[in-house]
JSON list of C-alpha atoms in Angstrom, two decimals:
[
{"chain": "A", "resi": 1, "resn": "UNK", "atom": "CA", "xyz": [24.19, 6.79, 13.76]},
{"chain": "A", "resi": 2, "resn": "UNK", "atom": "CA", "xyz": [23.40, 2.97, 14.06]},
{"chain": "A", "resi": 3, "resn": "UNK", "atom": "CA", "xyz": [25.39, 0.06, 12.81]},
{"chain": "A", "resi": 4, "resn": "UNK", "atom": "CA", "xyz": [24.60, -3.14, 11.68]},
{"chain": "A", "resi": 5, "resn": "UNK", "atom": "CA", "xyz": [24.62, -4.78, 15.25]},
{"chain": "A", "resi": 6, "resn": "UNK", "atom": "CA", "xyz": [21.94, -1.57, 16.29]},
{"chain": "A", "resi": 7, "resn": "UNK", "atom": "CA", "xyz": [19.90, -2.08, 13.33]},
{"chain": "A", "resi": 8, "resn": "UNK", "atom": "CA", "xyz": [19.56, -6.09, 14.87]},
{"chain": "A", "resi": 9, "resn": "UNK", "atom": "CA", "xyz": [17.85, -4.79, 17.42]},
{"chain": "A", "resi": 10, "resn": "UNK", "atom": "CA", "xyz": [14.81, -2.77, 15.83]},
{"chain": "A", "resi": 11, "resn": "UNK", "atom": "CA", "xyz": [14.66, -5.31, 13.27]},
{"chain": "A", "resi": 12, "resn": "UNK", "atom": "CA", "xyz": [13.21, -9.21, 13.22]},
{"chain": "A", "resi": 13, "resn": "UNK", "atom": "CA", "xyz": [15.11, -9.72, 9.97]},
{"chain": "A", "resi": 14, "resn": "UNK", "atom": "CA", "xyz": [18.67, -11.47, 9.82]},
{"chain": "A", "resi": 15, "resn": "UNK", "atom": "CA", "xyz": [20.28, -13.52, 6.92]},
{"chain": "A", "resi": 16, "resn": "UNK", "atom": "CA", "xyz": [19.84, -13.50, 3.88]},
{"chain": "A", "resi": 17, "resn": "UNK", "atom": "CA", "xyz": [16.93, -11.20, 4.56]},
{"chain": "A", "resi": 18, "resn": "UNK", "atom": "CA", "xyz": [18.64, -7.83, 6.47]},
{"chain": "A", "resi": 19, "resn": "UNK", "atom": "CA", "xyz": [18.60, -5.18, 4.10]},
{"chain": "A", "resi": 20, "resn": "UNK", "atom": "CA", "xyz": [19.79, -2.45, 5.83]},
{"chain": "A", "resi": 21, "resn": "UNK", "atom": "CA", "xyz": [23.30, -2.26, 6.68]},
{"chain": "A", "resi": 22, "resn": "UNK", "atom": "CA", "xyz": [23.40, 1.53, 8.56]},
{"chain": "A", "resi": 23, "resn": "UNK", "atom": "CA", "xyz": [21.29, 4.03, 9.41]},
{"chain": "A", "resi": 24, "resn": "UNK", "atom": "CA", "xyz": [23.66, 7.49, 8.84]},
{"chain": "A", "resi": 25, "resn": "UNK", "atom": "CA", "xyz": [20.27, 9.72, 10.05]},
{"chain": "A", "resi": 26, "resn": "UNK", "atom": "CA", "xyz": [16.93, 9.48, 11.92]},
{"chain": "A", "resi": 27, "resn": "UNK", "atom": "CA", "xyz": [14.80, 12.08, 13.05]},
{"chain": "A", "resi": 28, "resn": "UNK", "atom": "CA", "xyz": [12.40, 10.32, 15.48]},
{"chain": "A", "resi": 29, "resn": "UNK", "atom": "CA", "xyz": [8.49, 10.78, 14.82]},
{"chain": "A", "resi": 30, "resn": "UNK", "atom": "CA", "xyz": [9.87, 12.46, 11.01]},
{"chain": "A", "resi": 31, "resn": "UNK", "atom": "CA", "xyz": [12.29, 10.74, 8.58]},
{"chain": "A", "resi": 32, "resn": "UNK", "atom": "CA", "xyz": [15.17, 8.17, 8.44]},
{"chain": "A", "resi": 33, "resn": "UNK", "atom": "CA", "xyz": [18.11, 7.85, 5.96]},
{"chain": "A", "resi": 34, "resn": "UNK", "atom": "CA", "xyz": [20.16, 4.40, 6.04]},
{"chain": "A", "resi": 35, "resn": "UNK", "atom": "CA", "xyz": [21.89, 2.10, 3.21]},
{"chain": "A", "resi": 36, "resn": "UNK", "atom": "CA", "xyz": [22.61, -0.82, 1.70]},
{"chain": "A", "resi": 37, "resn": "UNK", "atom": "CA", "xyz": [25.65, -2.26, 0.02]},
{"chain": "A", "resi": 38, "resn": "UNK", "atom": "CA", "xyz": [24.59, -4.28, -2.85]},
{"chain": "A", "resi": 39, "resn": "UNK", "atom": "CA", "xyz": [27.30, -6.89, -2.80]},
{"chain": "A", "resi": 40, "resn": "UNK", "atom": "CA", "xyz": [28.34, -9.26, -5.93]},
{"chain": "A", "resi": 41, "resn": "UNK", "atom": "CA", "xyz": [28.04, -11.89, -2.94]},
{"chain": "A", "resi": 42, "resn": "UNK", "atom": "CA", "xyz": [24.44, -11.54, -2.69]},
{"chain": "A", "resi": 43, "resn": "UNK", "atom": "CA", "xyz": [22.49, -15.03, -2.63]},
{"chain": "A", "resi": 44, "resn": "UNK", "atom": "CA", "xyz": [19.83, -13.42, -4.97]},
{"chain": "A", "resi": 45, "resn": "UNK", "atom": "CA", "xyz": [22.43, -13.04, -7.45]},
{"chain": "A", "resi": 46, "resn": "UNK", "atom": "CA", "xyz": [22.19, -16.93, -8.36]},
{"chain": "A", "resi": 47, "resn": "UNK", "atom": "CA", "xyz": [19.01, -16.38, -9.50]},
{"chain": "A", "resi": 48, "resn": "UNK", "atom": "CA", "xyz": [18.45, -13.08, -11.05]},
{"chain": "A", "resi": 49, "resn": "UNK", "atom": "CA", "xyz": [20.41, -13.20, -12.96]},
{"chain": "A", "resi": 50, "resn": "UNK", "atom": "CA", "xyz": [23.45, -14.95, -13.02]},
{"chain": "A", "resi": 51, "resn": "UNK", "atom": "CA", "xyz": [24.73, -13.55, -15.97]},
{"chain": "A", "resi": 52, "resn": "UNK", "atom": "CA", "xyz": [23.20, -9.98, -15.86]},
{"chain": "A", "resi": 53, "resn": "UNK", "atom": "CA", "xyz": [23.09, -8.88, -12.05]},
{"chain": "A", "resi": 54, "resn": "UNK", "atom": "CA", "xyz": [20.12, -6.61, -11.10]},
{"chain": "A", "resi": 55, "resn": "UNK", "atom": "CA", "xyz": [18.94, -6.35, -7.62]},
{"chain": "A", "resi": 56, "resn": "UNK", "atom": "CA", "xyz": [15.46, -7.25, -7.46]},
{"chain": "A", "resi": 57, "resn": "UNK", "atom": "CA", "xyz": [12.99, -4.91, -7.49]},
{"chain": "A", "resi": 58, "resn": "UNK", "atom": "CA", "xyz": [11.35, -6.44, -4.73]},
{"chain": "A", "resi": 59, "resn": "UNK", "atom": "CA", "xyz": [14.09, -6.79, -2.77]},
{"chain": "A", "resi": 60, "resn": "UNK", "atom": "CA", "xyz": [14.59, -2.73, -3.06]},
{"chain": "A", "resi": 61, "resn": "UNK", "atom": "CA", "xyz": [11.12, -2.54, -1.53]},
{"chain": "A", "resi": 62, "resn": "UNK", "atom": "CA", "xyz": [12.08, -4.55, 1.28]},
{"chain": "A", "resi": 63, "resn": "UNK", "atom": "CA", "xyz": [15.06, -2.46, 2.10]},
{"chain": "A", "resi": 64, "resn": "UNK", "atom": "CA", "xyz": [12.86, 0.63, 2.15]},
{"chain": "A", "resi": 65, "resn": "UNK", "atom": "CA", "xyz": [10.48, -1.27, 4.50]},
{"chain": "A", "resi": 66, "resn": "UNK", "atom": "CA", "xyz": [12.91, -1.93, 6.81]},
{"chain": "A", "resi": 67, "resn": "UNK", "atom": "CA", "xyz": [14.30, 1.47, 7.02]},
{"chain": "A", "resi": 68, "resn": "UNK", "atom": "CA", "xyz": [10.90, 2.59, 7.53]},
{"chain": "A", "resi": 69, "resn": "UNK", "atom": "CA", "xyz": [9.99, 0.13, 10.31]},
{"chain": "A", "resi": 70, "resn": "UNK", "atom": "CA", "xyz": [13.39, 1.12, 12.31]},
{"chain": "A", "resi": 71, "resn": "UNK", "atom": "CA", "xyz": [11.92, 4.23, 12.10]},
{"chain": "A", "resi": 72, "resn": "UNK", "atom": "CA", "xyz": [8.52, 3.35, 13.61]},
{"chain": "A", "resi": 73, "resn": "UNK", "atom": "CA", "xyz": [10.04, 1.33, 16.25]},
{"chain": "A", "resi": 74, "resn": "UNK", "atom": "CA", "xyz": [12.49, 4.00, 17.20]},
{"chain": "A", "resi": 75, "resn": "UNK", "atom": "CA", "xyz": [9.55, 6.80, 16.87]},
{"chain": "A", "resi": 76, "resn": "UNK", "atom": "CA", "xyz": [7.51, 5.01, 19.75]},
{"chain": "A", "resi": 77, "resn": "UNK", "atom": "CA", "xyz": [10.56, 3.42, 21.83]},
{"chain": "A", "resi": 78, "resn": "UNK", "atom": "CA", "xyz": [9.40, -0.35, 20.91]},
{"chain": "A", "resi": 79, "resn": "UNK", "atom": "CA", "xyz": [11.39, -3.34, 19.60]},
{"chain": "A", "resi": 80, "resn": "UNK", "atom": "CA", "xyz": [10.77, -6.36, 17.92]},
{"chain": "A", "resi": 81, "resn": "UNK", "atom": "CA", "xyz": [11.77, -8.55, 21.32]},
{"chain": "A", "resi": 82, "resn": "UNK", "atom": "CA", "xyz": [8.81, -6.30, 23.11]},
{"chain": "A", "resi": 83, "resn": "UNK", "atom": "CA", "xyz": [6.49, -8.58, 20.65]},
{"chain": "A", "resi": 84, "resn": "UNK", "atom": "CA", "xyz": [6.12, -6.42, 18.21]},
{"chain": "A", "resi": 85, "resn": "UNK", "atom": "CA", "xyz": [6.61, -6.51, 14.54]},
{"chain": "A", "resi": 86, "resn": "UNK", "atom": "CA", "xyz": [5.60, -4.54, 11.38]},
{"chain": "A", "resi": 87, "resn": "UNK", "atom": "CA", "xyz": [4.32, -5.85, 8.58]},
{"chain": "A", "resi": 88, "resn": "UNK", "atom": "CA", "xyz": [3.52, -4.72, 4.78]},
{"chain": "A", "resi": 89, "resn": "UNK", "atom": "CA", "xyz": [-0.33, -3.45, 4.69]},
{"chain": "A", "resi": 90, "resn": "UNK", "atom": "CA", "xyz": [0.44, -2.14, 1.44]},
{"chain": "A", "resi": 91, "resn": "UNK", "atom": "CA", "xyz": [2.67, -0.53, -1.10]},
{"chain": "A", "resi": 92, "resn": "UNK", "atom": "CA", "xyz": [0.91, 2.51, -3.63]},
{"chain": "A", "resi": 93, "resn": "UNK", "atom": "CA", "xyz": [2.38, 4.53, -6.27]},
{"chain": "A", "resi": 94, "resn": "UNK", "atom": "CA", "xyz": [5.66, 2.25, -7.01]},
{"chain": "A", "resi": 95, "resn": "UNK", "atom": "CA", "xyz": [7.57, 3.60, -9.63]},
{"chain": "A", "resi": 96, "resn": "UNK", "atom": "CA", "xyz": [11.33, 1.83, -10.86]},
{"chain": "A", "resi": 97, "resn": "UNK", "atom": "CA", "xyz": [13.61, 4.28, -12.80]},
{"chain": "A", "resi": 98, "resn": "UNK", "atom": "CA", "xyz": [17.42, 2.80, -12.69]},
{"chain": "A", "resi": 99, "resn": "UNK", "atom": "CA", "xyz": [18.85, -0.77, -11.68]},
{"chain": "A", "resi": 100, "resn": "UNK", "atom": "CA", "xyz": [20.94, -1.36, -8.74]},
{"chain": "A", "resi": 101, "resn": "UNK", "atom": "CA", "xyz": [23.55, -3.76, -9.47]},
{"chain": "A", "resi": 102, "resn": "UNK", "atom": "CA", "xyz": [26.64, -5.27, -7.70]},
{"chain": "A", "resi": 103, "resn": "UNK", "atom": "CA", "xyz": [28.81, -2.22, -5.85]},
{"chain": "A", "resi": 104, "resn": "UNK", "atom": "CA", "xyz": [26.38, 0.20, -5.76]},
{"chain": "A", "resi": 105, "resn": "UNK", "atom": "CA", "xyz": [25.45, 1.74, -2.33]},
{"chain": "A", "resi": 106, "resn": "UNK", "atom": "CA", "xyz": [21.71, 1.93, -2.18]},
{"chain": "A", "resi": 107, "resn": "UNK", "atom": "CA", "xyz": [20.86, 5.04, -0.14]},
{"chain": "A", "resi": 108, "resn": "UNK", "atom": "CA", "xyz": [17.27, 4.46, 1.97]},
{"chain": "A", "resi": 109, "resn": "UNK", "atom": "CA", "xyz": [15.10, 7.04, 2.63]},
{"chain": "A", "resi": 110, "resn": "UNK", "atom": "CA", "xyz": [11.67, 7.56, 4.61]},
{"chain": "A", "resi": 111, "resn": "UNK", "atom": "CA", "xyz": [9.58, 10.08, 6.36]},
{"chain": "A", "resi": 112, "resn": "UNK", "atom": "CA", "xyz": [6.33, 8.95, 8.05]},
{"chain": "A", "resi": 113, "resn": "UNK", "atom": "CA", "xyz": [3.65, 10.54, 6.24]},
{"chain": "A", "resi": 114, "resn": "UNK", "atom": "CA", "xyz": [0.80, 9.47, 9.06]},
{"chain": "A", "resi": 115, "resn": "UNK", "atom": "CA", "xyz": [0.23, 6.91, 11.89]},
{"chain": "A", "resi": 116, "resn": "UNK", "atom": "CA", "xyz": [-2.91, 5.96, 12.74]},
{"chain": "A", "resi": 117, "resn": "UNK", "atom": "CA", "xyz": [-4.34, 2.76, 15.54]},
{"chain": "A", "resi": 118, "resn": "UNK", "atom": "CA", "xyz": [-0.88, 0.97, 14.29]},
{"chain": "A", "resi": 119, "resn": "UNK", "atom": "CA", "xyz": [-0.93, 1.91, 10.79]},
{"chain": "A", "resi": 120, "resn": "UNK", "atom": "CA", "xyz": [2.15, 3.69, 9.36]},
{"chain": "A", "resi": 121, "resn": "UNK", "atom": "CA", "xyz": [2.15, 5.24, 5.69]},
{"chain": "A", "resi": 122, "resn": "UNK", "atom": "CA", "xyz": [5.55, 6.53, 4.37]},
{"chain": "A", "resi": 123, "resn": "UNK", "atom": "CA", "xyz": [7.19, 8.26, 1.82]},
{"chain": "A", "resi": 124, "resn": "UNK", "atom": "CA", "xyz": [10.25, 6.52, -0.02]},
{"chain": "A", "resi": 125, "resn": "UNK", "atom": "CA", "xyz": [12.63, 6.46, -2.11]},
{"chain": "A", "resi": 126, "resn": "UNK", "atom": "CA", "xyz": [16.00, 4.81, -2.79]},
{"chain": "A", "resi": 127, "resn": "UNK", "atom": "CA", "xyz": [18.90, 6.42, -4.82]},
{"chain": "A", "resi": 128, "resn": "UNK", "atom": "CA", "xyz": [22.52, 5.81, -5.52]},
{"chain": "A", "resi": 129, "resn": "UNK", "atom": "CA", "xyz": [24.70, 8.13, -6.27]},
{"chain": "A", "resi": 130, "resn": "UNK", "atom": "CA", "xyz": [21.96, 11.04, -6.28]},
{"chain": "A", "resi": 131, "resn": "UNK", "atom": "CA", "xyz": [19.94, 9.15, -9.17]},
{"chain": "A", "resi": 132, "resn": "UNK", "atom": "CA", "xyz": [16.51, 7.98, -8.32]},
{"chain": "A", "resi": 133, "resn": "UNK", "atom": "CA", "xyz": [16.32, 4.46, -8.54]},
{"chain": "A", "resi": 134, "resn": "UNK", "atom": "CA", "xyz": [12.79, 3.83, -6.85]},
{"chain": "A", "resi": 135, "resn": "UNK", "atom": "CA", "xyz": [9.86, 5.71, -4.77]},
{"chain": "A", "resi": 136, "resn": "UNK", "atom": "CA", "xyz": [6.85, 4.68, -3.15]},
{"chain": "A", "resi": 137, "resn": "UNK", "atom": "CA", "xyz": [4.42, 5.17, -0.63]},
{"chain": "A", "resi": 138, "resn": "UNK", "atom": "CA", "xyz": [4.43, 2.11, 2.05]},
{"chain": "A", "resi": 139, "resn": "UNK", "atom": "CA", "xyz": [2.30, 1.18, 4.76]},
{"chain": "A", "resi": 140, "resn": "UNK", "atom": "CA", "xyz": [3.00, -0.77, 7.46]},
{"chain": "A", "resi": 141, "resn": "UNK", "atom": "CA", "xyz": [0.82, -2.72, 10.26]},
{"chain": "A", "resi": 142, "resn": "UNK", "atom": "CA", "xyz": [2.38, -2.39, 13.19]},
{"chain": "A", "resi": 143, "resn": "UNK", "atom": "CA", "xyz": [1.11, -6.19, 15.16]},
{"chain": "A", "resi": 144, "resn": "UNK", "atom": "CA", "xyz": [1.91, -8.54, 18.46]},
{"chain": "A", "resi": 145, "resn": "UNK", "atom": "CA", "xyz": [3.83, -11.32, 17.87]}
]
């Protein structure tokens, strides 16, 4: 449904920092679905860890985050170059059940659970292959630049 070059355009993010590579489904005002491909080519590879690959946890959280704030910015027909951005207000209930490592696809999924005076709270989780890697429930500030 979007590519990469779409995704650009609801989202501030670019290198190294752009999680999401597609968006395959978005229900506007309900739920998104988009992915990632974790790539061996990944700068955060250097780091953690070199010789054990495991996409950070962190860095999964982000991904959802960005799905979700596509979704808010498609949801009320606003983008980033409008001057407006969201930002993490918080992240509850965060639980980690499988690593993602180098070649697999993470699959990114949100619904908006409630928006109130610029506050989003949704729903997540990630999987790949149909196995749960995390879930949590995110909110987002959405703020002028």
């Amino acid at each position: 449904m979007m590519d990469v070059n779409e995704i650009r355009q609801y989202l501030p993010h670019r290198y190294p920092l752009l999680l999401v590579d597609r968006v395959v489904e978005l229900v506007e005002g309900e739920s998104i679905v988009a992915y990632k491909n974790v790539s061996i080519n990944e700068e955060v590879f250097n780091g953690h860890f070199p010789d054990f690959p495991v996409f950070p946890g962190v860095m999964i959280l982000e991904a959802l985050a960005q799905a979700s704030g596509i979704l808010g910015f498609k949801t009320v027909d606003k983008k980033p170059k409008d001057g407006s951005i969201y930002l993490f207000a918080g992240i509850d209930d965060v639980r980690f059940k499988r690593q993602v490592i180098p070649g697999d696809r993470l699959q990114l999924e949100s619904r908006i659970i409630s928006s109130k005076r610029g506050i989003w709270k949704f729903a997540c989780k990630a999987t790949v292959d149909g196995e749960l890697v995390a879930a949590a429930t995110i909110l987002c500030a959405d703020r002028k630049v």
